[in-house]
Amino acid sequence: MRLPRSPAYAAIFLFPFLTSANLLDCNHARADGVDWTFKPLGGPKSVLHADEGSASWTNTTYTIDLCAPLKRKNDVPADQKCPGGTRLCSIVRVINKDDKKDFISDAFPIAGELRDQGGGYSDAKWTRLKTSKLDTDAGKEGVRLEIKGGFRTVDGSKKKQKAFVEFICDKSLVGDENLWDPEDKYGDGNTKREEKASGEPSLQFVDYDKSGKDEDVLTLLWKTKYACEETKKEEDAEKKSHWGFFTWFIIIAFLSTATYLIFGSWLNYNRYGARGWDLLPHGDTIRDVPYLLKDWMRRVLNTLSGPGTRGGYAAV
Ligand SMILES: *[C@@H]1O[C@H](CO)[C@@H](O)[C@H](O)[C@H]1NC(C)=O
């Protein structure tokens, strides 16, 4: 078959690869030659931003899953949840101060693979803070994630959404401390009630800027040891040394066995002119292994069921 060599043709084939680039992958964050992994922070993680009005609270819960699309635990009406493919979801709850009654006033995706839902691609980008050109990043260690693809319906039209998640190195924090436990549950939610308690949450709200003409921008801050540039290197080194030991163990065991068999066969061949099974050292024993095993099994079974088959009733 002859393939036409037009650029359009090439584009059709390359297209899926081009568009699948820059998916949000919690396991491999890379910027400026440095690697991070945020896999341990996978699963839905929430942060609350509360606005107090005169008669009501407006509480917005932002939930992000770095490793997989968010999934609601229970069946929820579509207008009260984010569409499939969402990685960062915003749910706005209005709570009446008098009677404490509340309702969800808005739920929309900020980022994710939302092309099929009327949004865009997450198009994840990582920026190393140490070498960032922004003045505000000076002296910070960590990495900034930029993700988009979401949309918010404003007056009947869609406004694009984008988020910055700034991962800041803090050696004393895992990153799941004191997180907000939202009322809107997600599957496999690993925020635990008892951790809600007090103390500063590792994941924090910084800003939600709605002033832009074309898009709204959410900024979150995540303090975690996984943002430290040393963390992944140390873990990799540890893994390598474990792997190294087992690899060597297996290689040496294999080589020893092989050497023994080859050298033994060579001896048998030269000294005794052995052929076939007789070539192998202990050839007889190896050949008998299946029979020995069978015999042994029979004995074990006999011992176990012994008294029964022999009608072993105690004499009265
Ligand atoms: C709303 O936010 C306020 C202030 O943080 C908090 O005390 C309250 O529990 C929140 N209510 C709900 C239903 O999220």
GROMACS .gro file of C-alpha atoms and ligand atoms in nm:
model
  330
    1MET     CA    1   0.000   0.000   0.000
    2ARG     CA    2   0.133   0.342  -0.092
    3LEU     CA    3   0.083   0.620   0.156
    4PRO     CA    4   0.029   0.974   0.038
    5ARG     CA    5   0.298   1.196   0.185
    6SER     CA    6   0.098   1.508   0.249
    7PRO     CA    7   0.139   1.700   0.575
    8ALA     CA    8  -0.234   1.671   0.639
    9TYR     CA    9  -0.206   1.295   0.629
   10ALA     CA   10   0.079   1.300   0.878
   11ALA     CA   11  -0.121   1.533   1.099
   12ILE     CA   12  -0.409   1.288   1.120
   13PHE     CA   13  -0.177   1.019   1.246
   14LEU     CA   14   0.019   1.243   1.479
   15PHE     CA   15  -0.286   1.417   1.615
   16PRO     CA   16  -0.374   1.168   1.889
   17PHE     CA   17  -0.016   1.176   2.015
   18LEU     CA   18   0.004   1.552   2.010
   19THR     CA   19  -0.318   1.595   2.201
   20SER     CA   20  -0.242   1.330   2.457
   21ALA     CA   21   0.078   1.510   2.548
   22ASN     CA   22   0.081   1.702   2.873
   23LEU     CA   23  -0.169   1.489   3.056
   24LEU     CA   24  -0.149   1.542   3.428
   25ASP     CA   25   0.069   1.255   3.552
   26CYS     CA   26   0.125   1.254   3.927
   27ASN     CA   27   0.412   1.010   3.898
   28HIS     CA   28   0.629   1.211   3.662
   29ALA     CA   29   0.663   1.581   3.709
   30ARG     CA   30   0.963   1.719   3.528
   31ALA     CA   31   1.088   2.072   3.486
   32ASP     CA   32   1.428   2.214   3.411
   33GLY     CA   33   1.591   1.871   3.438
   34VAL     CA   34   1.453   1.798   3.786
   35ASP     CA   35   1.207   1.516   3.861
   36TRP     CA   36   0.935   1.505   4.120
   37THR     CA   37   0.675   1.246   4.204
   38PHE     CA   38   0.344   1.332   4.368
   39LYS     CA   39   0.192   0.987   4.358
   40PRO     CA   40   0.168   0.968   4.738
   41LEU     CA   41  -0.064   1.270   4.723
   42GLY     CA   42  -0.305   1.098   4.483
   43GLY     CA   43  -0.674   1.067   4.559
   44PRO     CA   44  -0.925   1.348   4.613
   45LYS     CA   45  -0.784   1.628   4.830
   46SER     CA   46  -0.995   1.925   4.926
   47VAL     CA   47  -0.949   2.279   5.042
   48LEU     CA   48  -1.221   2.516   5.165
   49HIS     CA   49  -1.259   2.883   5.098
   50ALA     CA   50  -1.534   3.051   5.297
   51ASP     CA   51  -1.680   3.395   5.231
   52GLU     CA   52  -1.898   3.549   5.497
   53GLY     CA   53  -2.191   3.760   5.380
   54SER     CA   54  -2.449   3.937   5.598
   55ALA     CA   55  -2.711   3.664   5.575
   56SER     CA   56  -2.518   3.366   5.452
   57TRP     CA   57  -2.185   3.194   5.409
   58THR     CA   58  -2.057   3.108   5.066
   59ASN     CA   59  -1.829   2.809   5.108
   60THR     CA   60  -1.640   2.688   4.806
   61THR     CA   61  -1.470   2.352   4.815
   62TYR     CA   62  -1.192   2.291   4.566
   63THR     CA   63  -1.106   1.923   4.523
   64ILE     CA   64  -0.811   1.798   4.324
   65ASP     CA   65  -0.691   1.452   4.235
   66LEU     CA   66  -0.338   1.456   4.100
   67CYS     CA   67  -0.349   1.096   3.984
   68ALA     CA   68  -0.696   1.022   3.843
   69PRO     CA   69  -1.020   1.184   3.735
   70LEU     CA   70  -1.251   1.270   4.023
   71LYS     CA   71  -1.548   1.042   4.078
   72ARG     CA   72  -1.841   1.119   4.302
   73LYS     CA   73  -1.929   0.853   4.552
   74ASN     CA   74  -2.307   0.877   4.534
   75ASP     CA   75  -2.537   0.957   4.250
   76VAL     CA   76  -2.560   1.334   4.233
   77PRO     CA   77  -2.761   1.551   3.990
   78ALA     CA   78  -2.542   1.671   3.704
   79ASP     CA   79  -2.572   2.036   3.802
   80GLN     CA   80  -2.430   1.960   4.146
   81LYS     CA   81  -2.113   1.791   4.032
   82CYS     CA   82  -1.829   1.823   3.784
   83PRO     CA   83  -1.838   1.626   3.457
   84GLY     CA   84  -1.633   1.311   3.398
   85GLY     CA   85  -1.265   1.377   3.332
   86THR     CA   86  -1.241   1.654   3.591
   87ARG     CA   87  -0.923   1.666   3.798
   88LEU     CA   88  -0.993   1.987   3.984
   89CYS     CA   89  -1.352   2.061   4.078
   90SER     CA   90  -1.515   2.358   4.245
   91ILE     CA   91  -1.838   2.323   4.441
   92VAL     CA   92  -2.004   2.634   4.578
   93ARG     CA   93  -2.235   2.592   4.876
   94VAL     CA   94  -2.445   2.871   5.022
   95ILE     CA   95  -2.534   2.836   5.388
   96ASN     CA   96  -2.809   3.045   5.540
   97LYS     CA   97  -2.690   3.190   5.871
   98ASP     CA   98  -3.031   3.177   6.041
   99ASP     CA   99  -3.151   2.825   5.984
  100LYS     CA  100  -2.819   2.675   5.868
  101LYS     CA  101  -2.994   2.542   5.558
  102ASP     CA  102  -2.765   2.509   5.261
  103PHE     CA  103  -2.778   2.442   4.889
  104ILE     CA  104  -2.528   2.400   4.609
  105SER     CA  105  -2.533   2.714   4.398
  106ASP     CA  106  -2.270   2.610   4.147
  107ALA     CA  107  -2.046   2.318   4.057
  108PHE     CA  108  -1.797   2.343   3.774
  109PRO     CA  109  -1.467   2.195   3.658
  110ILE     CA  110  -1.151   2.403   3.674
  111ALA     CA  111  -0.919   2.155   3.509
  112GLY     CA  112  -0.916   1.812   3.352
  113GLU     CA  113  -0.948   1.630   3.023
  114LEU     CA  114  -1.275   1.794   2.938
  115ARG     CA  115  -1.265   1.818   2.562
  116ASP     CA  116  -1.568   1.589   2.527
  117GLN     CA  117  -1.760   1.776   2.795
  118GLY     CA  118  -1.743   2.114   2.630
  119GLY     CA  119  -1.413   2.219   2.783
  120GLY     CA  120  -1.052   2.170   2.681
  121TYR     CA  121  -0.741   1.970   2.768
  122SER     CA  122  -0.565   1.988   3.103
  123ASP     CA  123  -0.240   2.071   2.925
  124ALA     CA  124  -0.035   2.026   3.241
  125LYS     CA  125   0.280   2.236   3.263
  126TRP     CA  126   0.542   2.223   3.536
  127THR     CA  127   0.773   2.509   3.632
  128ARG     CA  128   1.071   2.470   3.863
  129LEU     CA  129   1.054   2.748   4.119
  130LYS     CA  130   1.429   2.769   4.184
  131THR     CA  131   1.497   2.883   3.832
  132SER     CA  132   1.167   3.057   3.763
  133LYS     CA  133   1.189   3.404   3.614
  134LEU     CA  134   0.917   3.544   3.840
  135ASP     CA  135   1.037   3.765   4.124
  136THR     CA  136   0.769   3.617   4.349
  137ASP     CA  137   0.931   3.274   4.315
  138ALA     CA  138   1.268   3.392   4.443
  139GLY     CA  139   1.399   3.179   4.727
  140LYS     CA  140   1.130   2.912   4.688
  141GLU     CA  141   1.200   2.542   4.643
  142GLY     CA  142   0.937   2.342   4.463
  143VAL     CA  143   0.743   2.327   4.142
  144ARG     CA  144   0.437   2.500   4.001
  145LEU     CA  145   0.172   2.309   3.813
  146GLU     CA  146  -0.045   2.486   3.561
  147ILE     CA  147  -0.360   2.303   3.452
  148LYS     CA  148  -0.667   2.405   3.261
  149GLY     CA  149  -0.952   2.267   3.054
  150GLY     CA  150  -1.240   2.366   3.283
  151PHE     CA  151  -1.524   2.609   3.231
  152ARG     CA  152  -1.774   2.806   3.437
  153THR     CA  153  -2.109   2.910   3.298
  154VAL     CA  154  -2.153   3.287   3.335
  155ASP     CA  155  -2.471   3.442   3.197
  156GLY     CA  156  -2.527   3.150   2.966
  157SER     CA  157  -2.179   3.142   2.816
  158LYS     CA  158  -1.873   2.949   2.914
  159LYS     CA  159  -1.575   3.113   3.078
  160LYS     CA  160  -1.248   2.922   3.072
  161GLN     CA  161  -1.086   2.814   3.396
  162LYS     CA  162  -0.723   2.762   3.489
  163ALA     CA  163  -0.534   2.674   3.804
  164PHE     CA  164  -0.188   2.712   3.944
  165VAL     CA  165  -0.087   2.467   4.214
  166GLU     CA  166   0.231   2.568   4.384
  167PHE     CA  167   0.406   2.274   4.548
  168ILE     CA  168   0.640   2.413   4.812
  169CYS     CA  169   0.911   2.205   4.978
  170ASP     CA  170   0.848   2.142   5.347
  171LYS     CA  171   1.046   1.848   5.480
  172SER     CA  172   0.821   1.812   5.785
  173LEU     CA  173   0.495   1.763   5.591
  174VAL     CA  174   0.363   1.476   5.384
  175GLY     CA  175   0.098   1.700   5.232
  176ASP     CA  176  -0.223   1.540   5.361
  177GLU     CA  177  -0.230   1.708   5.702
  178ASN     CA  178  -0.548   1.876   5.833
  179LEU     CA  179  -0.730   1.866   5.503
  180TRP     CA  180  -1.089   1.979   5.466
  181ASP     CA  181  -1.338   1.693   5.464
  182PRO     CA  182  -1.605   1.810   5.219
  183GLU     CA  183  -1.971   1.720   5.238
  184ASP     CA  184  -1.957   1.627   4.871
  185LYS     CA  185  -1.793   1.288   4.885
  186TYR     CA  186  -1.568   1.144   4.625
  187GLY     CA  187  -1.490   0.775   4.571
  188ASP     CA  188  -1.191   0.647   4.769
  189GLY     CA  189  -1.182   0.977   4.950
  190ASN     CA  190  -0.884   0.957   5.179
  191THR     CA  191  -0.948   1.268   5.376
  192LYS     CA  192  -1.026   1.146   5.724
  193ARG     CA  193  -1.263   1.311   5.967
  194GLU     CA  194  -1.024   1.302   6.258
  195GLU     CA  195  -0.764   1.489   6.061
  196LYS     CA  196  -1.003   1.776   6.006
  197ALA     CA  197  -0.940   1.890   6.360
  198SER     CA  198  -0.713   2.188   6.400
  199GLY     CA  199  -0.385   2.305   6.261
  200GLU     CA  200  -0.281   2.449   5.932
  201PRO     CA  201  -0.385   2.238   5.633
  202SER     CA  202  -0.106   2.135   5.395
  203LEU     CA  203  -0.322   2.225   5.097
  204GLN     CA  204  -0.429   2.589   5.101
  205PHE     CA  205  -0.641   2.829   4.904
  206VAL     CA  206  -0.455   3.137   4.784
  207ASP     CA  207  -0.676   3.314   4.534
  208TYR     CA  208  -0.957   3.279   4.286
  209ASP     CA  209  -0.930   3.563   4.039
  210LYS     CA  210  -1.247   3.625   3.841
  211SER     CA  211  -1.142   3.965   3.708
  212GLY     CA  212  -0.992   3.834   3.384
  213LYS     CA  213  -1.196   3.886   3.071
  214ASP     CA  214  -1.131   3.543   2.918
  215GLU     CA  215  -1.057   3.316   3.210
  216ASP     CA  216  -1.073   3.272   3.585
  217VAL     CA  217  -0.758   3.169   3.766
  218LEU     CA  218  -0.742   2.965   4.084
  219THR     CA  219  -0.420   2.951   4.286
  220LEU     CA  220  -0.355   2.683   4.545
  221LEU     CA  221  -0.057   2.622   4.768
  222TRP     CA  222   0.055   2.273   4.867
  223LYS     CA  223   0.322   2.230   5.133
  224THR     CA  224   0.482   1.888   5.109
  225LYS     CA  225   0.812   1.707   5.129
  226TYR     CA  226   0.744   1.568   4.781
  227ALA     CA  227   0.810   1.914   4.643
  228CYS     CA  228   1.167   1.904   4.774
  229GLU     CA  229   1.416   1.841   4.498
  230GLU     CA  230   1.604   1.586   4.707
  231THR     CA  231   1.304   1.366   4.789
  232LYS     CA  232   1.274   1.183   4.459
  233LYS     CA  233   1.649   1.142   4.425
  234GLU     CA  234   1.671   0.987   4.772
  235GLU     CA  235   1.382   0.751   4.705
  236ASP     CA  236   1.524   0.644   4.371
  237ALA     CA  237   1.863   0.577   4.527
  238GLU     CA  238   1.699   0.365   4.796
  239LYS     CA  239   1.501   0.168   4.540
  240LYS     CA  240   1.813   0.115   4.333
  241SER     CA  241   2.010  -0.036   4.622
  242HIS     CA  242   1.729  -0.282   4.706
  243TRP     CA  243   1.691  -0.378   4.344
  244GLY     CA  244   2.067  -0.411   4.317
  245PHE     CA  245   2.089  -0.665   4.596
  246PHE     CA  246   1.819  -0.891   4.452
  247THR     CA  247   1.950  -0.862   4.102
  248TRP     CA  248   2.297  -0.968   4.210
  249PHE     CA  249   2.161  -1.248   4.423
  250ILE     CA  250   1.962  -1.392   4.132
  251ILE     CA  251   2.243  -1.345   3.882
  252ILE     CA  252   2.497  -1.518   4.105
  253ALA     CA  253   2.261  -1.806   4.188
  254PHE     CA  254   2.186  -1.852   3.821
  255LEU     CA  255   2.549  -1.837   3.715
  256SER     CA  256   2.657  -2.081   3.985
  257THR     CA  257   2.394  -2.334   3.881
  258ALA     CA  258   2.481  -2.295   3.516
  259THR     CA  259   2.854  -2.328   3.579
  260TYR     CA  260   2.799  -2.638   3.790
  261LEU     CA  261   2.580  -2.806   3.530
  262ILE     CA  262   2.802  -2.718   3.236
  263PHE     CA  263   3.126  -2.809   3.407
  264GLY     CA  264   2.972  -3.128   3.546
  265SER     CA  265   2.840  -3.230   3.206
  266TRP     CA  266   3.176  -3.162   3.050
  267LEU     CA  267   3.347  -3.382   3.308
  268ASN     CA  268   3.098  -3.664   3.261
  269TYR     CA  269   3.134  -3.637   2.886
  270ASN     CA  270   3.514  -3.647   2.887
  271ARG     CA  271   3.576  -3.894   3.166
  272TYR     CA  272   3.294  -4.138   3.120
  273GLY     CA  273   3.179  -4.064   2.766
  274ALA     CA  274   2.831  -3.999   2.904
  275ARG     CA  275   2.540  -3.906   2.675
  276GLY     CA  276   2.186  -3.776   2.728
  277TRP     CA  277   2.065  -3.773   3.089
  278ASP     CA  278   2.392  -3.921   3.207
  279LEU     CA  279   2.571  -3.605   3.106
  280LEU     CA  280   2.418  -3.405   3.386
  281PRO     CA  281   2.579  -3.427   3.725
  282HIS     CA  282   2.339  -3.621   3.945
  283GLY     CA  283   2.146  -3.698   3.628
  284ASP     CA  284   1.977  -3.993   3.801
  285THR     CA  285   1.861  -3.780   4.088
  286ILE     CA  286   1.726  -3.505   3.863
  287ARG     CA  287   1.541  -3.762   3.653
  288ASP     CA  288   1.390  -3.912   3.965
  289VAL     CA  289   1.269  -3.583   4.111
  290PRO     CA  290   0.910  -3.617   3.981
  291TYR     CA  291   0.883  -3.970   4.124
  292LEU     CA  292   1.036  -3.869   4.454
  293LEU     CA  293   0.789  -3.580   4.477
  294LYS     CA  294   0.495  -3.806   4.397
  295ASP     CA  295   0.607  -4.055   4.656
  296TRP     CA  296   0.652  -3.790   4.916
  297MET     CA  297   0.307  -3.645   4.844
  298ARG     CA  298   0.150  -3.988   4.877
  299ARG     CA  299   0.317  -4.037   5.213
  300VAL     CA  300   0.198  -3.698   5.337
  301LEU     CA  301  -0.157  -3.770   5.225
  302ASN     CA  302  -0.148  -4.111   5.386
  303THR     CA  303  -0.032  -3.965   5.712
  304LEU     CA  304  -0.306  -3.702   5.706
  305SER     CA  305  -0.592  -3.931   5.619
  306GLY     CA  306  -0.433  -4.234   5.778
  307PRO     CA  307  -0.664  -4.316   6.068
  308GLY     CA  308  -0.979  -4.257   5.856
  309THR     CA  309  -0.891  -4.497   5.574
  310ARG     CA  310  -0.782  -4.759   5.814
  311GLY     CA  311  -1.113  -4.733   5.990
  312GLY     CA  312  -0.934  -4.607   6.296
  313TYR     CA  313  -1.210  -4.623   6.556
  314ALA     CA  314  -1.094  -4.661   6.908
  315ALA     CA  315  -1.178  -4.998   7.051
  316VAL     CA  316  -1.438  -4.977   7.322
  317LIG     C1  317  -1.862   2.713   5.591
  317LIG     O1  318  -1.746   2.782   5.632
  317LIG     C2  319  -1.745   2.819   5.767
  317LIG     C3  320  -1.621   2.901   5.793
  317LIG     O2  321  -1.504   2.831   5.765
  317LIG     C4  322  -1.747   2.694   5.852
  317LIG     O3  323  -1.748   2.726   5.988
  317LIG     C5  324  -1.869   2.611   5.817
  317LIG     O4  325  -1.863   2.487   5.886
  317LIG     C6  326  -1.875   2.584   5.668
  317LIG     N1  327  -2.001   2.514   5.640
  317LIG     C7  328  -2.014   2.421   5.546
  317LIG     C8  329  -2.147   2.355   5.534
  317LIG     O5  330  -1.923   2.391   5.470
   0.00000   0.00000   0.00000
